[in-house]
Coordinates of N, CA and C in Angstrom, one line a residue:
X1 N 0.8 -1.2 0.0 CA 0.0 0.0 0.0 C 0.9 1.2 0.0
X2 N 0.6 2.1 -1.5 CA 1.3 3.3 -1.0 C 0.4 4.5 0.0
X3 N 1.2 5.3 0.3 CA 0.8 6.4 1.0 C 1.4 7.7 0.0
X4 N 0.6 8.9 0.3 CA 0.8 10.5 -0.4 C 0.7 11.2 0.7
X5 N 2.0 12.4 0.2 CA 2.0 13.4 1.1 C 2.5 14.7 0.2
X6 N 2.9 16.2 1.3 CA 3.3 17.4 0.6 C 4.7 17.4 1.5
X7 N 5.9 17.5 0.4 CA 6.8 17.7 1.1 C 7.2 19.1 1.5
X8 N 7.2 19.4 2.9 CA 6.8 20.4 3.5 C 7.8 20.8 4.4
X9 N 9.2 20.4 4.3 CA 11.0 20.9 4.5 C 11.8 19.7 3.9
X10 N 12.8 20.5 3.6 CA 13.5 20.0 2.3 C 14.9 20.6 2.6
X11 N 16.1 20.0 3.0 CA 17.3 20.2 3.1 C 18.5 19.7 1.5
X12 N 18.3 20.9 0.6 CA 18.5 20.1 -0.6 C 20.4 20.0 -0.6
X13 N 20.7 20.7 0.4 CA 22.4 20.8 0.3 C 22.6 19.5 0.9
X14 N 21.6 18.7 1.9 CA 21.9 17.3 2.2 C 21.6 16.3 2.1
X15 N 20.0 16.5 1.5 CA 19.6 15.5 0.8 C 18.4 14.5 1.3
X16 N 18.0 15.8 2.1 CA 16.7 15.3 3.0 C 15.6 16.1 3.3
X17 N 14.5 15.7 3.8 CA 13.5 16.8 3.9 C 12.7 15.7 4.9
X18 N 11.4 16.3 5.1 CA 10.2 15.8 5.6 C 8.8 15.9 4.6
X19 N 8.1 14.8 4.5 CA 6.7 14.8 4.2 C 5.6 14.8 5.4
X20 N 5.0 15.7 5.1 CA 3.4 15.3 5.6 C 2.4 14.7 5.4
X21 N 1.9 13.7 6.0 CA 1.6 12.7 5.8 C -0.3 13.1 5.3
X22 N -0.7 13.3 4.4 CA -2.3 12.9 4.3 C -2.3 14.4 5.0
X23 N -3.8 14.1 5.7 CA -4.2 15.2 6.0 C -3.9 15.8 7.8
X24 N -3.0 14.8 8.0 CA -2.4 14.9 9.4 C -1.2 15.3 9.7
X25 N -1.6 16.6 10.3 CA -0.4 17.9 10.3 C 0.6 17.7 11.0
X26 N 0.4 16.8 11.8 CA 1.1 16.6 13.1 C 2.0 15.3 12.6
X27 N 2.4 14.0 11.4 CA 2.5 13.1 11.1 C 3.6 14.0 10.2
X28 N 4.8 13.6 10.3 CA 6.1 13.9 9.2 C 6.4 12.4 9.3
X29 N 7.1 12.4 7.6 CA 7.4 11.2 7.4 C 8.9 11.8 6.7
X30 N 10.5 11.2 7.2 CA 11.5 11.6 6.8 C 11.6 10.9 5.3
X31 N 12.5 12.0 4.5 CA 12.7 11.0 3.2 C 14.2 11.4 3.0
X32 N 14.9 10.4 2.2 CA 16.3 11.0 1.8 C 16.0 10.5 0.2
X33 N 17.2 11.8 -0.3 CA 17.3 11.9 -2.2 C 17.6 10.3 -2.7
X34 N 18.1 9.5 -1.7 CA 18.0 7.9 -2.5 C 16.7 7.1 -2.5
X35 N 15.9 7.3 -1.9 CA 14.7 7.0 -2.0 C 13.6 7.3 -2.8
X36 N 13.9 8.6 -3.7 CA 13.5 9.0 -4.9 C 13.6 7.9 -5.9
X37 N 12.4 7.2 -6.5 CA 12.9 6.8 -7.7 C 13.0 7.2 -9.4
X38 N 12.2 8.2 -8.9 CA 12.3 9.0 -10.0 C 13.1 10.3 -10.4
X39 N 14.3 10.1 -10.7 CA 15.1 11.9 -10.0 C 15.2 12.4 -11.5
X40 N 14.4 12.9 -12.3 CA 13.8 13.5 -13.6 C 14.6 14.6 -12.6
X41 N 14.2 15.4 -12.0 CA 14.7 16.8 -11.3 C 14.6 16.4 -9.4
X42 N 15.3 17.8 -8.9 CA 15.6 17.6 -7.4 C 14.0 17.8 -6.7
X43 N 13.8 17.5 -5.6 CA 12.8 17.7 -4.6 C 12.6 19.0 -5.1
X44 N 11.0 19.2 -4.2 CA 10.7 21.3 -4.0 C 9.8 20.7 -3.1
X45 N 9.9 22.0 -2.1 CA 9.3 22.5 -1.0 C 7.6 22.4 -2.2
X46 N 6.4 21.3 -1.0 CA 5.2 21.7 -1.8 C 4.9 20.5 -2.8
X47 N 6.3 20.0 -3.4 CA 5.9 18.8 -4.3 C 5.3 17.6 -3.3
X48 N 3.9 17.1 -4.3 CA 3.3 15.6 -4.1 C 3.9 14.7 -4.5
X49 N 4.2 13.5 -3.4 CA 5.0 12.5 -3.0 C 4.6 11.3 -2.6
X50 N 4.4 10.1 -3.8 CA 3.7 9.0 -3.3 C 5.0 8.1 -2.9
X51 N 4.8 6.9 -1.7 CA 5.9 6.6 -1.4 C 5.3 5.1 -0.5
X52 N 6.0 4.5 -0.1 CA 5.9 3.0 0.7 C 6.2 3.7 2.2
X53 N 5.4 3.2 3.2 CA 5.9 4.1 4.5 C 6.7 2.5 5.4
X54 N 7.6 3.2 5.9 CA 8.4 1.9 6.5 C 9.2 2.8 8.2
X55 N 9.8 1.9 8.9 CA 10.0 2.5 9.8 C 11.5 2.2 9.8
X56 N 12.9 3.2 10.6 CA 13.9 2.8 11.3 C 14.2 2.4 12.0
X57 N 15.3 2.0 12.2 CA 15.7 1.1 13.4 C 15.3 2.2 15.1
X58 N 15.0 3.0 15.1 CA 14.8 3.5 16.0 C 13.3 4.2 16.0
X59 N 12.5 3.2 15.4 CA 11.0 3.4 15.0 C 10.3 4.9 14.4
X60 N 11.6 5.8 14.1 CA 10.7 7.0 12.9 C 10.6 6.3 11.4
X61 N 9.3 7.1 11.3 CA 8.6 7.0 9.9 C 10.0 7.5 9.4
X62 N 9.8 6.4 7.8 CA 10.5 6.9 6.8 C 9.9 6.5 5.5
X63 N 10.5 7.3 4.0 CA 9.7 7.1 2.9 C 10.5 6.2 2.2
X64 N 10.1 5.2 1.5 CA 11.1 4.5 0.9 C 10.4 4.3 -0.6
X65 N 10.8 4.3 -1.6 CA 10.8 3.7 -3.1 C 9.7 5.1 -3.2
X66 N 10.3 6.3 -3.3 CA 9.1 7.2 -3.3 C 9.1 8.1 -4.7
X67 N 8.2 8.2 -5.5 CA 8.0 9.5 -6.4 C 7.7 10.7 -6.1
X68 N 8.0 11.5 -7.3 CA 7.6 12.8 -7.5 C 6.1 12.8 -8.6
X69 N 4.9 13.3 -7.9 CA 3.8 13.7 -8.6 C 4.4 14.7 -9.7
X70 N 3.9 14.4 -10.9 CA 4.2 15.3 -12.0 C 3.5 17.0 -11.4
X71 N 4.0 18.1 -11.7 CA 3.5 18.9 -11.1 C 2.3 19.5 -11.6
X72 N 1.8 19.4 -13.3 CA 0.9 19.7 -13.3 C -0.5 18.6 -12.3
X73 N 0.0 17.8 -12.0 CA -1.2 17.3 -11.2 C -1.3 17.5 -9.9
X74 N -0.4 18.3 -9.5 CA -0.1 18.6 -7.9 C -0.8 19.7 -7.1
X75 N -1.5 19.3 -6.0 CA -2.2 20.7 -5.5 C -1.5 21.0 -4.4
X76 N -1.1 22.2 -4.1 CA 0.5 21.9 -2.6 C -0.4 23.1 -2.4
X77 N 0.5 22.9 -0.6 CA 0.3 24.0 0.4 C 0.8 25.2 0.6
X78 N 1.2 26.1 0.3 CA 1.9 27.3 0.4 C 2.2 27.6 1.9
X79 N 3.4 28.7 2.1 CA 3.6 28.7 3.4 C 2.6 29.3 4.7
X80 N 2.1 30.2 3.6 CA 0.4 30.6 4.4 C -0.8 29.8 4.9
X81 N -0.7 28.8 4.3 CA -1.8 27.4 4.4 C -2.8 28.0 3.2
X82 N -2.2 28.8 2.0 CA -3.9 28.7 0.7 C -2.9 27.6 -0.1
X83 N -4.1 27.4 -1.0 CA -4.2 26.2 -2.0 C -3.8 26.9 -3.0
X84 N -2.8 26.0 -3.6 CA -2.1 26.7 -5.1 C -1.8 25.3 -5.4
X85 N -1.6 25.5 -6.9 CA -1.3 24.5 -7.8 C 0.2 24.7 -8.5
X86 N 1.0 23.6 -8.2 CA 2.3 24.2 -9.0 C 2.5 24.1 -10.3
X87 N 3.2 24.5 -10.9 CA 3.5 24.7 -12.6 C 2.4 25.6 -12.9
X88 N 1.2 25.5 -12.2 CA 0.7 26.3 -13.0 C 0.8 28.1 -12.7
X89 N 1.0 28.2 -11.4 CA 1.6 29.3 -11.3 C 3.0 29.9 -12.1
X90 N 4.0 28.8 -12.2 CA 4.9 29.0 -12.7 C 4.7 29.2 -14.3
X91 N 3.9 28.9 -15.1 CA 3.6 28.8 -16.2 C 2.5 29.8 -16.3
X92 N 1.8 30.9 -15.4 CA 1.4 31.8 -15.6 C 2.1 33.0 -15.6
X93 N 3.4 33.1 -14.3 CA 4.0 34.2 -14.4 C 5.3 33.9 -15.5
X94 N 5.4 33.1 -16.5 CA 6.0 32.8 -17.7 C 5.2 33.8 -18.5
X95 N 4.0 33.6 -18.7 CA 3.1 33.6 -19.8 C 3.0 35.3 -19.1
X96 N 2.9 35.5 -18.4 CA 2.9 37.4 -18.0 C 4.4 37.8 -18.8
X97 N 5.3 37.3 -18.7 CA 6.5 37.9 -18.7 C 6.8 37.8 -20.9
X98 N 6.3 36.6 -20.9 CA 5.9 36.9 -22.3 C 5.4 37.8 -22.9
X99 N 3.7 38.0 -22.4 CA 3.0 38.7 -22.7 C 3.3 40.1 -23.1
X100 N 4.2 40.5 -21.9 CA 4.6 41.6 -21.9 C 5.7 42.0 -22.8
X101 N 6.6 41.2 -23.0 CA 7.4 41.2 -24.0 C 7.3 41.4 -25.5
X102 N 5.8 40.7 -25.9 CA 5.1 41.1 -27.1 C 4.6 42.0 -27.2
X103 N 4.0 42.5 -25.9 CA 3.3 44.0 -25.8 C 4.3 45.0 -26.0
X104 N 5.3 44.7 -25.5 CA 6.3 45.9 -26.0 C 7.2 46.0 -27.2
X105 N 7.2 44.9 -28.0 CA 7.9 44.5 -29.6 C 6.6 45.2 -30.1
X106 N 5.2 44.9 -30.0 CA 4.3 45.4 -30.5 C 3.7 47.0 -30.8
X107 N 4.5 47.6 -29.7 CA 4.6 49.2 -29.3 C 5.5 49.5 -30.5
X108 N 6.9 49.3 -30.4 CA 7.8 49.6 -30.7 C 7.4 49.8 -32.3
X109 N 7.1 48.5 -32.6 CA 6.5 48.3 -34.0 C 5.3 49.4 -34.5
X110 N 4.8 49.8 -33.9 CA 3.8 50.8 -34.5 C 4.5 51.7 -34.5
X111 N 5.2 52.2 -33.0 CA 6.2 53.4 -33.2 C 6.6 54.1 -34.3
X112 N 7.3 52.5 -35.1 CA 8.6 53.1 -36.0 C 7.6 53.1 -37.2
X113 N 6.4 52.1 -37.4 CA 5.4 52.5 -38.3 C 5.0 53.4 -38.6
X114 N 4.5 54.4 -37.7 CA 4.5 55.6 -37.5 C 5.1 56.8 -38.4
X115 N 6.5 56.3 -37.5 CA 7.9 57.7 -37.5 C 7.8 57.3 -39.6
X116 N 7.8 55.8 -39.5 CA 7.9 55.9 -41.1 C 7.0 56.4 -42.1
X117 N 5.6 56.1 -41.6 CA 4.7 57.1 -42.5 C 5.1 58.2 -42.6
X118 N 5.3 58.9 -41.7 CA 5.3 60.8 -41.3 C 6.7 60.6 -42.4
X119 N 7.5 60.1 -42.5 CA 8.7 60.3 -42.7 C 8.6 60.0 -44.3
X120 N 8.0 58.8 -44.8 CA 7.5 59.0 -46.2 C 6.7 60.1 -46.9
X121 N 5.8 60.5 -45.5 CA 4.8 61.5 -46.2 C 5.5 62.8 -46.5
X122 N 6.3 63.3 -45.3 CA 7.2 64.6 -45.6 C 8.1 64.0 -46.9
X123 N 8.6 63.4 -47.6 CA 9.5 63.1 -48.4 C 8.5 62.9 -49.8
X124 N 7.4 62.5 -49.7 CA 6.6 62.5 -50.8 C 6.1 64.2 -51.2
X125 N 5.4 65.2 -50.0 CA 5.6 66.2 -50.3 C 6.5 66.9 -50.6
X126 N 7.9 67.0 -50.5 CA 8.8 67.8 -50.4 C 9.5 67.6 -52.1
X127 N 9.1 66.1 -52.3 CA 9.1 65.6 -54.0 C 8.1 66.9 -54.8
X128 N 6.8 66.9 -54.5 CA 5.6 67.4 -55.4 C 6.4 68.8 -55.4
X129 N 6.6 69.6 -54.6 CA 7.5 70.8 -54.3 C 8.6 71.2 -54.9
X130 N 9.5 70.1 -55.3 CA 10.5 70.0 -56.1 C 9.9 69.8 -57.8
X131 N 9.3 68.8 -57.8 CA 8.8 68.7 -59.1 C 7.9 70.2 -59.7
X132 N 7.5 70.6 -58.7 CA 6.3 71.9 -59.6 C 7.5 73.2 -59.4
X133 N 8.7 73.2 -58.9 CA 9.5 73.7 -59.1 C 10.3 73.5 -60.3
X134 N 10.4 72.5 -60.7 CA 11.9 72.2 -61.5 C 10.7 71.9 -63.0
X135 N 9.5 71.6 -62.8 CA 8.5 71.7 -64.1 C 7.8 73.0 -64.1
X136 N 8.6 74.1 -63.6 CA 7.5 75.1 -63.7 C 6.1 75.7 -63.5
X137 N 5.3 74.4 -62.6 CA 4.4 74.4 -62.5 C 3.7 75.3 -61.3
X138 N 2.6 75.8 -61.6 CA 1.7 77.0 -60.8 C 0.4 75.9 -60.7
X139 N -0.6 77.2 -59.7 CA -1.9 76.6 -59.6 C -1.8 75.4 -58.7
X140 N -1.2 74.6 -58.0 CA -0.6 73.9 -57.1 C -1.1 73.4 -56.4
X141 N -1.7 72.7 -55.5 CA -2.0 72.7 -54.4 C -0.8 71.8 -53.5
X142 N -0.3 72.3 -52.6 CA 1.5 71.5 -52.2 C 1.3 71.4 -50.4
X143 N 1.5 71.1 -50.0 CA 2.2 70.6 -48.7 C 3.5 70.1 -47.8
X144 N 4.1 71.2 -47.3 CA 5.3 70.5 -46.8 C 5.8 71.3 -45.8
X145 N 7.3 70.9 -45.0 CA 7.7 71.4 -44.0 C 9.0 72.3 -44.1
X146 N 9.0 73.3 -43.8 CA 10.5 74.3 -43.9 C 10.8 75.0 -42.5
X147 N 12.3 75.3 -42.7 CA 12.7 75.9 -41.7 C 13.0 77.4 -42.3
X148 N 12.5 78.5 -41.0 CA 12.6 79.6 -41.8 C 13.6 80.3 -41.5
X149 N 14.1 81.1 -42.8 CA 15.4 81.3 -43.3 C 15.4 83.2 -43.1
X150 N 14.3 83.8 -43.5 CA 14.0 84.9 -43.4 C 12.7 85.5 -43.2
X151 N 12.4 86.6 -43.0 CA 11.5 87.2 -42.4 C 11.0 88.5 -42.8
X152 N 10.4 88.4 -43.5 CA 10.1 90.0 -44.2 C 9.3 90.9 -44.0
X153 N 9.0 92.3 -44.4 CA 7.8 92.9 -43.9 C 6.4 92.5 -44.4
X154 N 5.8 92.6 -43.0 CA 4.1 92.7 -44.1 C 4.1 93.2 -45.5
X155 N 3.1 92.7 -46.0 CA 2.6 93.6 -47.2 C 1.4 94.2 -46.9
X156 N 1.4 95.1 -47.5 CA -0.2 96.0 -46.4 C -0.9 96.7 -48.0
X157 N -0.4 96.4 -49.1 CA -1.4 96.8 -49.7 C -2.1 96.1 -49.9
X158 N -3.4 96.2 -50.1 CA -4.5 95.8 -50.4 C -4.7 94.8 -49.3
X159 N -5.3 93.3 -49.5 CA -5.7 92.4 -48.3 C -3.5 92.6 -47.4
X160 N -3.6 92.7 -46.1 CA -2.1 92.2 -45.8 C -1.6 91.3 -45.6
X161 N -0.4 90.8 -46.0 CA 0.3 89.5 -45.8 C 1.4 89.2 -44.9
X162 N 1.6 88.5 -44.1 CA 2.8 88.0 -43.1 C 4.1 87.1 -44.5
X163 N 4.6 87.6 -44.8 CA 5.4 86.9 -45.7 C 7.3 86.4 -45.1
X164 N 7.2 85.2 -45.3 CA 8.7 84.9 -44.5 C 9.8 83.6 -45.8
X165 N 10.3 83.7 -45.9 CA 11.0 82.5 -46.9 C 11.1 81.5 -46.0
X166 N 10.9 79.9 -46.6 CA 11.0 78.9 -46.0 C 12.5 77.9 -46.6
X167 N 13.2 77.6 -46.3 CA 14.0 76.7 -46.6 C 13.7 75.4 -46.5
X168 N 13.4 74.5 -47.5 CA 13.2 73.1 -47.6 C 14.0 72.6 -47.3
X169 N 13.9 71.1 -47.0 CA 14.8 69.9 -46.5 C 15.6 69.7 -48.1
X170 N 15.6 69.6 -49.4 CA 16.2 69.3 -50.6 C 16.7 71.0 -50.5
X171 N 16.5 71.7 -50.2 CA 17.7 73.0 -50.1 C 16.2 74.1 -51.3
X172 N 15.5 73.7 -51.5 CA 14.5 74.7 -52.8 C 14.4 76.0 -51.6
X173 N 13.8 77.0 -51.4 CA 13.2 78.2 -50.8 C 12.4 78.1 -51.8
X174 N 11.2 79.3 -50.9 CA 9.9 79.2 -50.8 C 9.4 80.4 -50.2
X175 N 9.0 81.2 -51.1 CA 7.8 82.6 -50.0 C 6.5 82.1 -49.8
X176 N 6.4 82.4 -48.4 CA 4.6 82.1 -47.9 C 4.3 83.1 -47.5
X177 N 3.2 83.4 -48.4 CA 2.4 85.1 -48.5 C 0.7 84.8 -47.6
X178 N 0.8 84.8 -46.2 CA 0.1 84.4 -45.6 C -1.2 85.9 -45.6
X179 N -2.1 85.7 -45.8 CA -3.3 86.9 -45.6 C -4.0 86.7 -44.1
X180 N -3.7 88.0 -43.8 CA -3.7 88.2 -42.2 C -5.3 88.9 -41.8
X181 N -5.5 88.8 -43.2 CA -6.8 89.6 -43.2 C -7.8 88.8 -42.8
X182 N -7.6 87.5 -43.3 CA -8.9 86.2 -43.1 C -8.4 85.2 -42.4
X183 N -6.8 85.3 -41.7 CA -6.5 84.0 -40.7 C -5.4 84.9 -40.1
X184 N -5.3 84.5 -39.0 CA -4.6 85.1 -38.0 C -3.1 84.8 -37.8
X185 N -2.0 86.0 -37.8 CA -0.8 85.9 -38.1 C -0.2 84.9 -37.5
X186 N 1.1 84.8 -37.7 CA 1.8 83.9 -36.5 C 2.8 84.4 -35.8
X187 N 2.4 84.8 -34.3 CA 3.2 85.9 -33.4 C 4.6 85.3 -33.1
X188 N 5.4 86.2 -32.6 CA 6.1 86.1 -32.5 C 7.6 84.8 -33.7
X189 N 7.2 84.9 -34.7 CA 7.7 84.0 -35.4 C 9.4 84.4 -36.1
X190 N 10.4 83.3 -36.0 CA 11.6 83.3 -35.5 C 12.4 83.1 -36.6
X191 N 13.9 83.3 -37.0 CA 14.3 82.5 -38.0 C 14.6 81.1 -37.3
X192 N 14.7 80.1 -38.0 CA 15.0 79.0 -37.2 C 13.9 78.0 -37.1
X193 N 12.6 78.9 -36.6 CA 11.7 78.0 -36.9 C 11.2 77.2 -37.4
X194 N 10.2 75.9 -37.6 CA 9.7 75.1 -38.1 C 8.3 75.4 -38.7
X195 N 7.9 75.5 -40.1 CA 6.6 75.9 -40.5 C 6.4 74.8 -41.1
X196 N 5.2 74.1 -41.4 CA 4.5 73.3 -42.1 C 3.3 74.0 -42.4
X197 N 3.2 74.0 -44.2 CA 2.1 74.3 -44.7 C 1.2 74.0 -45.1
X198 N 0.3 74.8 -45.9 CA -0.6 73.6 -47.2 C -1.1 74.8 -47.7
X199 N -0.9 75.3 -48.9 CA -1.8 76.4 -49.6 C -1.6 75.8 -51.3
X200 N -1.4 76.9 -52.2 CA -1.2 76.9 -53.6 C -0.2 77.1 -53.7
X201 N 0.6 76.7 -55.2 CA 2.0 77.1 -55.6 C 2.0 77.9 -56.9
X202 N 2.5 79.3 -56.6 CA 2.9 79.6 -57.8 C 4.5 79.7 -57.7
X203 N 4.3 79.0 -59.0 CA 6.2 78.9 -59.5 C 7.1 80.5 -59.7
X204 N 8.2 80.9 -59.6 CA 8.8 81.9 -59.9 C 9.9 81.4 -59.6
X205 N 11.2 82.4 -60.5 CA 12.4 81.1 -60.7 C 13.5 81.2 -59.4
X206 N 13.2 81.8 -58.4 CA 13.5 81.7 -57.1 C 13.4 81.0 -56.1
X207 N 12.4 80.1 -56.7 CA 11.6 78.9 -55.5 C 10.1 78.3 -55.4
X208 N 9.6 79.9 -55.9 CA 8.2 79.9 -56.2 C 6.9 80.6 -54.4
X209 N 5.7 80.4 -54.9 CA 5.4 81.5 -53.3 C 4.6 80.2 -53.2
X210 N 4.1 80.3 -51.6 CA 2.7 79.5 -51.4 C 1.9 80.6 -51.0
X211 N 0.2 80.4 -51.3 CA -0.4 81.4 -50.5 C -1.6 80.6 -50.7
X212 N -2.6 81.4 -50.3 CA -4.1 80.8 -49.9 C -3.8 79.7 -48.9
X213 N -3.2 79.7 -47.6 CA -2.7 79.7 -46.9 C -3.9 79.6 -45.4
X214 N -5.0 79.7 -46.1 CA -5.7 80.3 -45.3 C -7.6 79.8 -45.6
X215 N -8.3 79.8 -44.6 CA -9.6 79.7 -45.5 C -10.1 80.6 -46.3
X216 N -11.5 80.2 -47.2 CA -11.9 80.8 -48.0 C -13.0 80.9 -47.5
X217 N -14.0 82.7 -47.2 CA -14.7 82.8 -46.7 C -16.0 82.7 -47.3
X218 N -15.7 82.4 -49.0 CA -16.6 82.4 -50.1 C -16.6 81.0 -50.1
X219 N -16.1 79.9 -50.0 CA -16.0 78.3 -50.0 C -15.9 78.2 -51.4
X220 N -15.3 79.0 -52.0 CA -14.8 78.4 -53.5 C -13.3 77.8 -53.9
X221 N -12.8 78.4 -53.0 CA -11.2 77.2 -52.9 C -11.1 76.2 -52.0
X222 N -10.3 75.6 -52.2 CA -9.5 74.7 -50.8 C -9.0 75.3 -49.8
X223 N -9.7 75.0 -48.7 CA -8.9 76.1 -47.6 C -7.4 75.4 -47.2
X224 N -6.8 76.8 -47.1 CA -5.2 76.2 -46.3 C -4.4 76.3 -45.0
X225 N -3.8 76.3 -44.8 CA -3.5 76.3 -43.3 C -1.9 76.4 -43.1
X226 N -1.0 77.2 -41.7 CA 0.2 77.2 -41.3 C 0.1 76.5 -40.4
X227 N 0.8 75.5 -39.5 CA 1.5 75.2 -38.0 C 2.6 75.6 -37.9
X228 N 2.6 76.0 -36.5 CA 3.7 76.7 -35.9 C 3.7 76.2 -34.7
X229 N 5.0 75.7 -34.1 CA 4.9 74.9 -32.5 C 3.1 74.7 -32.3
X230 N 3.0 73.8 -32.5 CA 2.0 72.6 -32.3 C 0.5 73.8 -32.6
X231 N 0.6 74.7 -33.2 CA -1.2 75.5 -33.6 C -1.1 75.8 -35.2
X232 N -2.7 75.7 -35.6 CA -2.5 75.5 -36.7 C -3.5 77.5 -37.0
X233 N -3.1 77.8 -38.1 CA -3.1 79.0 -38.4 C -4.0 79.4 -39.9
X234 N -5.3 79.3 -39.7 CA -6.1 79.2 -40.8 C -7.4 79.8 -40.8

């Protein structure tokens, strides 16, 4: 007849421990590591333990010809006295530490998804810009980003304009003849700065201007728009 217990101290530097016997707390049954017949891996604190019970010469229980319960089938004691199941804890905080690890390859991955759209899109504009430059082309409708290089006066005849040169990333310049009259200037604006536009292109052999920059209060164009540190100006 065998007997099951939870091995419940475990001296692994010597090669011994104690089982508890069934559901009798007060009942230790000694076991030593040659009495394992199955040593696939070492004892743990908690592992289920079927075994032959036999006595020593000096009448303590001992475990003799004894196994290790596979752990998924094991329900052990924890040192608090709740019920836990082994491996499967261990194969949940696996499965967290995974989880997480895809969650954040997963991040990363859109990240750079991201940075690459923006990064194709400003490069696809900054092409249409060059092209309606280098083909002479007016009537336009263009979009892109520049750093500004100069800073000019208003124009105050007729509607007034905030007008500044922009320096593209391919090296083209660019006047943006903003009308201050139907969208609101951009204060305080710097050389150095960062402008992203969207209006019309007319070509001139200098770079070419953008304007309509702005809404149309008649809704017969495309309205356009400036940003400047994170506001859009239209």
């Amino acid at each position: 007849m065998r007997d099951k217990g939870q091995l419940v101290r475990w001296n692994d530097a010597k090669g011994f421990g104690f089982i508890q016997l069934g559901s009798e707390a007060n009942t230790e049954v000694f076991i030593h590591i040659s009495a394992l017949q199955n040593k696939q891996r070492r004892p743990l604190i908690g592992d289920t333990i079927t075994f032959e019970l036999s006595e020593d010469s000096c009448g303590r229980l001992r475990a003799e010809r004894a196994e290790i319960e596979p752990l998924a089938a094991q329900t052990t004691l924890t040192a608090d006295g709740a019920s836990n199941v082994q491996g499967k804890a261990a194969d949940s905080e696996h499965n967290k530490a995974v989880r997480g690890v895809l969650i954040r390859i997963m991040l990363m991955l859109v990240a750079l998804a991201i940075a690459s759209f923006a990064s194709n899109s400003v490069l696809a504009a900054n092409l249409t810009l060059q092209q309606a430059y280098e083909q002479q082309r007016s009537d336009q409708q263009v979009q892109g980003t520049g750093v500004v290089s100069r800073i000019l006066p208003d124009d105050n005849k007729g509607s007034r304009h905030q007008k500044f040169i922009l320096q593209l990333p391919h090296g083209q310049t660019i006047l943006v003849a903003h009308n201050i009259d139907l969208a609101p200037r951009i204060p305080e604006l710097k050389v150095g700065d960062t402008v992203t536009f969207f209006g019309e292109y007319e070509w001139n052999h200098r770079g070419g201007v953008v304007h309509w920059t702005h809404h149309d209060p008649a809704g017969r164009h495309i309205g356009g728009w400036l940003k400047h540190n994170g506001k859009t100006y239209q």
